[in-house]
């Protein structure tokens, strides 16, 4: 980098910082959020958390029930993710420039991906609540739809990036579409795809809690019930269990990633 | 009798520019022909018209008595089995082993199911090892391709083309990403393919000297037109300038 570009990039940093400061100021002014007041409540809030959100002997008695619900939520997240992965694999193949069958399916796949990805999971839950009501199908579908969008997009990129040249070579040998997909595209992209699927399983376990609150299922519902009955010790236990579960899943998926990549 | 005959070939990707204009040439079986020309002249496009990896708009290509342009999907697949292809960037599946990549060259002869299940006959496997040995990379047979050097990967690419039992091998700048010593190994192998096995080679090249050393015949392409066609000795300084549209001195400087 020469001096001129360095000076230019330093200027860019300054301007960027200024913009951020102005934006922060403007948005807090518009929403009437007083930063100083907000900060002042922190000690009190922390005090409240420590005095109320304690796991007690009594709340530990609820552990088996909580674990059962947590288990249910984790399994549902995994099921929604894996099913979505299968659908996304096909949409990814249709959507990718290198493996598309025709333009119509390609546009279709990309459309599905962007629609389902750009609507947050919480919004999907609320939309699906209207038609399916408060049950586990709604939660499952909400996770499924959001995941299809995300994974399709990720798979399209993985396929485009990883296998374009090999696809060309195999086409030139006279290989059929499914031979090319199964022997060049999938072997080359699989580690990356698995990595994305693991990422979505982690994300979905976190999302499932929130979705559960809305759809009255799983660990989210348990959380909600204790919260509304002011049983804060149980709320603390639920939160603790979720954190531990997410950490364990994180650990496992990182381990798998290390092995396959 | 010629193996490949091109008549009035024309190609345009967009309606405003013609990439190839009225290309005519003939290649006999076993010939080693190089195509040279500046970047963007249409060398890659022309090569890919031969096996219809690029669809051409005008003219006729007759390969081995088949009218290439009129083949349906199934016939095209059959045609492609008899035309091998070698690429600048090798175009292997990097995560798979060398032997798997070589055997990919047999897909054209198999049903979709046989290919997906990876059913290869004993003869095919033996042939794959024979070819790897011939190109001097048999000890790497079970290594993943991404662990090989560029020159070794290109030899895998050549094995994949040869196991197709092709009549013609198309090479798109096979040595453009390689150092001089690997380049020589690759060019020597390609030359021996044409002299020993009688397989026709059509090779895009950037280096004029390499083309002169190895080719039976050289085709010079400029802006989509053939501006030279003849033997290495017929390619004079003046002709080279005509092909590249510059002085050779500038070429070296650039
Ligand atoms: N898929 C495509 N769509 C549109 N234009 C293309 C496409 N492929 C190539 N072209 C254009 O066709 C022209 C010839 O390209 P081609 O790749 O055949 O040249 P080349 O002689 O192989 O060049 P190089 O030596 O750089 O590889 C270029 O102007 C290029 O921009
Ligand atoms: Mg080219």
Tab-separated table of N, CA, C and O in Angstrom, chain A residues 162-180 182-191 260-261, chain B residues 48 51 53 77 80-81 83 85 87 90-96 104-105 107-108 110-118 160 164:
chain	number	residue	atom	x	y	z
A	162	UNK	N	-17.360	-24.360	-5.884
A	162	UNK	CA	-16.487	-25.527	-5.742
A	162	UNK	C	-16.389	-26.404	-6.978
A	162	UNK	O	-15.380	-27.057	-7.195
A	163	UNK	N	-17.432	-26.430	-7.810
A	163	UNK	CA	-17.419	-27.539	-8.756
A	163	UNK	C	-17.561	-27.148	-10.214
A	163	UNK	O	-17.676	-28.003	-11.073
A	164	UNK	N	-17.495	-25.864	-10.515
A	164	UNK	CA	-17.744	-25.445	-11.883
A	164	UNK	C	-16.804	-26.109	-12.891
A	164	UNK	O	-17.237	-26.609	-13.925
A	165	UNK	N	-15.518	-26.135	-12.573
A	165	UNK	CA	-14.559	-26.640	-13.551
A	165	UNK	C	-14.702	-28.148	-13.740
A	165	UNK	O	-14.635	-28.642	-14.864
A	166	UNK	N	-14.925	-28.877	-12.640
A	166	UNK	CA	-15.073	-30.326	-12.772
A	166	UNK	C	-16.347	-30.674	-13.531
A	166	UNK	O	-16.379	-31.634	-14.310
A	167	UNK	N	-17.397	-29.883	-13.334
A	167	UNK	CA	-18.644	-30.132	-14.054
A	167	UNK	C	-18.415	-29.999	-15.562
A	167	UNK	O	-18.857	-30.836	-16.345
A	168	UNK	N	-17.677	-28.971	-15.945
A	168	UNK	CA	-17.376	-28.787	-17.360
A	168	UNK	C	-16.627	-29.998	-17.916
A	168	UNK	O	-16.971	-30.523	-18.981
A	169	UNK	N	-15.627	-30.448	-17.162
A	169	UNK	CA	-14.815	-31.573	-17.637
A	169	UNK	C	-15.661	-32.836	-17.800
A	169	UNK	O	-15.544	-33.550	-18.793
A	170	UNK	N	-16.523	-33.095	-16.824
A	170	UNK	CA	-17.311	-34.328	-16.896
A	170	UNK	C	-18.371	-34.255	-17.993
A	170	UNK	O	-18.664	-35.248	-18.647
A	171	UNK	N	-18.929	-33.061	-18.195
A	171	UNK	CA	-19.858	-32.889	-19.309
A	171	UNK	C	-19.164	-33.254	-20.616
A	171	UNK	O	-19.727	-33.913	-21.478
A	172	UNK	N	-17.903	-32.825	-20.728
A	172	UNK	CA	-17.156	-33.073	-21.964
A	172	UNK	C	-16.831	-34.555	-22.172
A	172	UNK	O	-16.545	-34.970	-23.282
A	173	UNK	N	-16.868	-35.358	-21.102
A	173	UNK	CA	-16.619	-36.795	-21.294
A	173	UNK	C	-17.882	-37.523	-21.721
A	173	UNK	O	-17.846	-38.709	-22.009
A	174	UNK	N	-19.020	-36.826	-21.690
A	174	UNK	CA	-20.279	-37.470	-22.036
A	174	UNK	C	-21.029	-38.000	-20.824
A	174	UNK	O	-21.945	-38.803	-20.960
A	175	UNK	N	-20.653	-37.553	-19.628
A	175	UNK	CA	-21.336	-38.001	-18.413
A	175	UNK	C	-22.750	-37.418	-18.363
A	175	UNK	O	-23.003	-36.343	-18.898
A	176	UNK	N	-23.678	-38.152	-17.700
A	176	UNK	CA	-25.041	-37.657	-17.565
A	176	UNK	C	-25.141	-36.710	-16.371
A	176	UNK	O	-24.244	-36.666	-15.530
A	177	UNK	N	-26.262	-35.986	-16.316
A	177	UNK	CA	-26.468	-35.004	-15.255
A	177	UNK	C	-26.297	-35.614	-13.862
A	177	UNK	O	-25.570	-35.089	-13.022
A	178	UNK	N	-26.953	-36.740	-13.623
A	178	UNK	CA	-26.904	-37.311	-12.279
A	178	UNK	C	-25.546	-37.934	-11.956
A	178	UNK	O	-25.141	-37.984	-10.799
A	179	UNK	N	-24.845	-38.405	-12.979
A	179	UNK	CA	-23.472	-38.866	-12.747
A	179	UNK	C	-22.610	-37.693	-12.291
A	179	UNK	O	-21.827	-37.814	-11.349
A	180	UNK	N	-22.781	-36.574	-12.963
A	180	UNK	CA	-21.976	-35.387	-12.624
A	180	UNK	C	-22.292	-34.909	-11.214
A	180	UNK	O	-21.401	-34.660	-10.405
A	182	UNK	N	-23.635	-36.607	-8.688
A	182	UNK	CA	-23.288	-37.527	-7.607
A	182	UNK	C	-21.791	-37.760	-7.490
A	182	UNK	O	-21.299	-38.049	-6.411
A	183	UNK	N	-21.049	-37.618	-8.592
A	183	UNK	CA	-19.628	-37.961	-8.516
A	183	UNK	C	-18.682	-36.768	-8.556
A	183	UNK	O	-17.492	-36.913	-8.308
A	184	UNK	N	-19.186	-35.610	-8.879
A	184	UNK	CA	-18.306	-34.433	-8.863
A	184	UNK	C	-18.831	-33.363	-7.919
A	184	UNK	O	-18.125	-32.920	-7.019
A	185	UNK	N	-20.087	-32.973	-8.069
A	185	UNK	CA	-20.617	-31.853	-7.289
A	185	UNK	C	-20.718	-32.218	-5.806
A	185	UNK	O	-20.169	-31.526	-4.944
A	186	UNK	N	-21.402	-33.326	-5.515
A	186	UNK	CA	-21.619	-33.684	-4.109
A	186	UNK	C	-20.298	-33.987	-3.392
A	186	UNK	O	-20.051	-33.414	-2.329
A	187	UNK	N	-19.432	-34.833	-3.938
A	187	UNK	CA	-18.188	-35.090	-3.206
A	187	UNK	C	-17.395	-33.817	-2.927
A	187	UNK	O	-16.812	-33.666	-1.861
A	188	UNK	N	-17.417	-32.893	-3.868
A	188	UNK	CA	-16.620	-31.690	-3.692
A	188	UNK	C	-17.261	-30.736	-2.687
A	188	UNK	O	-16.576	-30.072	-1.929
A	189	UNK	N	-18.586	-30.662	-2.666
A	189	UNK	CA	-19.265	-29.668	-1.820
A	189	UNK	C	-19.691	-30.203	-0.464
A	189	UNK	O	-20.065	-29.432	0.408
A	190	UNK	N	-19.673	-31.516	-0.285
A	190	UNK	CA	-20.259	-32.099	0.920
A	190	UNK	C	-19.725	-31.508	2.232
A	190	UNK	O	-20.528	-31.141	3.090
A	191	UNK	N	-18.412	-31.387	2.416
A	191	UNK	CA	-17.945	-30.845	3.691
A	191	UNK	C	-18.527	-29.474	3.982
A	191	UNK	O	-18.960	-29.204	5.100
A	260	UNK	N	-14.194	-33.282	9.263
A	260	UNK	CA	-14.512	-33.395	7.833
A	260	UNK	C	-13.784	-32.394	6.964
A	260	UNK	O	-13.582	-32.641	5.785
A	261	UNK	N	-13.406	-31.245	7.501
A	261	UNK	CA	-12.827	-30.231	6.597
A	261	UNK	C	-11.327	-30.437	6.361
A	261	UNK	O	-10.639	-30.980	7.167
B	48	UNK	N	-14.162	-25.445	-28.126
B	48	UNK	CA	-15.361	-25.970	-27.487
B	48	UNK	C	-16.513	-26.198	-28.457
B	48	UNK	O	-17.502	-26.854	-28.116
B	51	UNK	N	-16.830	-30.188	-29.661
B	51	UNK	CA	-17.661	-31.169	-28.950
B	51	UNK	C	-18.938	-30.518	-28.412
B	51	UNK	O	-19.583	-31.028	-27.518
B	53	UNK	N	-19.480	-28.093	-26.494
B	53	UNK	CA	-19.561	-27.506	-25.157
B	53	UNK	C	-20.010	-26.069	-25.329
B	53	UNK	O	-20.555	-25.462	-24.416
B	77	UNK	N	-23.867	-37.212	-26.574
B	77	UNK	CA	-23.181	-37.858	-25.469
B	77	UNK	C	-22.218	-38.913	-26.022
B	77	UNK	O	-21.086	-39.036	-25.573
B	80	UNK	N	-19.199	-37.295	-27.559
B	80	UNK	CA	-18.256	-36.772	-26.575
B	80	UNK	C	-17.370	-37.865	-25.985
B	80	UNK	O	-16.247	-37.588	-25.550
B	81	UNK	N	-17.865	-39.100	-25.949
B	81	UNK	CA	-16.994	-40.168	-25.434
B	81	UNK	C	-15.762	-40.334	-26.316
B	81	UNK	O	-14.717	-40.756	-25.830
B	83	UNK	N	-14.187	-37.876	-27.820
B	83	UNK	CA	-13.376	-36.656	-27.812
B	83	UNK	C	-12.954	-36.350	-26.381
B	83	UNK	O	-13.784	-36.032	-25.533
B	85	UNK	N	-10.861	-34.181	-23.390
B	85	UNK	CA	-10.602	-32.759	-23.236
B	85	UNK	C	-9.655	-32.519	-22.056
B	85	UNK	O	-9.810	-33.105	-20.989
B	87	UNK	N	-7.702	-29.364	-19.781
B	87	UNK	CA	-7.959	-27.957	-19.482
B	87	UNK	C	-6.759	-27.262	-18.845
B	87	UNK	O	-5.908	-27.911	-18.238
B	90	UNK	N	-6.877	-27.959	-15.186
B	90	UNK	CA	-6.989	-29.407	-14.959
B	90	UNK	C	-8.426	-29.896	-14.786
B	90	UNK	O	-8.776	-30.989	-15.210
B	91	UNK	N	-9.268	-29.102	-14.097
B	91	UNK	CA	-10.689	-29.422	-13.914
B	91	UNK	C	-10.944	-30.815	-13.347
B	91	UNK	O	-11.801	-31.550	-13.822
B	92	UNK	N	-10.170	-31.163	-12.323
B	92	UNK	CA	-10.403	-32.419	-11.609
B	92	UNK	C	-11.344	-32.152	-10.443
B	92	UNK	O	-11.646	-31.004	-10.137
B	93	UNK	N	-11.791	-33.236	-9.790
B	93	UNK	CA	-12.513	-33.067	-8.526
B	93	UNK	C	-11.450	-33.155	-7.435
B	93	UNK	O	-10.983	-34.241	-7.116
B	94	UNK	N	-11.062	-32.013	-6.856
B	94	UNK	CA	-9.861	-31.985	-6.013
B	94	UNK	C	-9.917	-32.903	-4.800
B	94	UNK	O	-8.889	-33.442	-4.386
B	95	UNK	N	-11.109	-33.094	-4.240
B	95	UNK	CA	-11.202	-33.896	-3.019
B	95	UNK	C	-11.171	-35.399	-3.284
B	95	UNK	O	-11.076	-36.188	-2.353
B	96	UNK	N	-11.329	-35.794	-4.524
B	96	UNK	CA	-11.323	-37.226	-4.827
B	96	UNK	C	-9.917	-37.694	-5.193
B	96	UNK	O	-9.046	-36.899	-5.513
B	104	UNK	N	-13.452	-41.343	-13.934
B	104	UNK	CA	-14.559	-40.475	-14.370
B	104	UNK	C	-14.658	-40.416	-15.893
B	104	UNK	O	-15.725	-40.190	-16.442
B	105	UNK	N	-13.527	-40.630	-16.562
B	105	UNK	CA	-13.518	-40.595	-18.020
B	105	UNK	C	-14.368	-41.687	-18.656
B	105	UNK	O	-14.625	-41.646	-19.858
B	107	UNK	N	-17.527	-42.436	-17.661
B	107	UNK	CA	-18.962	-42.183	-17.458
B	107	UNK	C	-19.754	-42.198	-18.752
B	107	UNK	O	-20.879	-42.672	-18.795
B	108	UNK	N	-19.151	-41.661	-19.798
B	108	UNK	CA	-19.865	-41.559	-21.060
B	108	UNK	C	-20.317	-42.909	-21.608
B	108	UNK	O	-21.264	-42.993	-22.384
B	110	UNK	N	-21.329	-45.410	-19.660
B	110	UNK	CA	-22.125	-46.107	-18.651
B	110	UNK	C	-23.535	-45.563	-18.558
B	110	UNK	O	-23.786	-44.418	-18.917
B	111	UNK	N	-24.428	-46.392	-18.002
B	111	UNK	CA	-25.752	-45.867	-17.683
B	111	UNK	C	-25.596	-44.966	-16.459
B	111	UNK	O	-24.609	-45.054	-15.731
B	112	UNK	N	-26.584	-44.095	-16.260
B	112	UNK	CA	-26.552	-43.194	-15.111
B	112	UNK	C	-26.335	-43.974	-13.816
B	112	UNK	O	-25.501	-43.620	-12.988
B	113	UNK	N	-27.064	-45.092	-13.680
B	113	UNK	CA	-26.998	-45.883	-12.436
B	113	UNK	C	-25.602	-46.463	-12.217
B	113	UNK	O	-25.057	-46.375	-11.120
B	114	UNK	N	-25.036	-47.057	-13.259
B	114	UNK	CA	-23.679	-47.620	-13.130
B	114	UNK	C	-22.688	-46.543	-12.685
B	114	UNK	O	-21.809	-46.798	-11.873
B	115	UNK	N	-22.876	-45.331	-13.231
B	115	UNK	CA	-21.982	-44.236	-12.880
B	115	UNK	C	-22.135	-43.833	-11.429
B	115	UNK	O	-21.154	-43.680	-10.713
B	116	UNK	N	-23.401	-43.676	-10.993
B	116	UNK	CA	-23.654	-43.249	-9.614
B	116	UNK	C	-23.107	-44.272	-8.621
B	116	UNK	O	-22.527	-43.926	-7.603
B	117	UNK	N	-23.288	-45.561	-8.943
B	117	UNK	CA	-22.813	-46.600	-8.029
B	117	UNK	C	-21.309	-46.834	-8.157
B	117	UNK	O	-20.721	-47.567	-7.380
B	118	UNK	N	-20.692	-46.209	-9.145
B	118	UNK	CA	-19.246	-46.380	-9.318
B	118	UNK	C	-18.866	-47.789	-9.738
B	118	UNK	O	-17.873	-48.349	-9.270
B	160	UNK	N	-7.442	-39.058	-17.655
B	160	UNK	CA	-8.906	-39.069	-17.711
B	160	UNK	C	-9.383	-38.954	-19.160
B	160	UNK	O	-10.354	-39.597	-19.554
B	164	UNK	N	-10.984	-42.502	-22.014
B	164	UNK	CA	-12.181	-42.458	-22.859
B	164	UNK	C	-11.962	-43.195	-24.185
B	164	UNK	O	-12.898	-43.377	-24.942
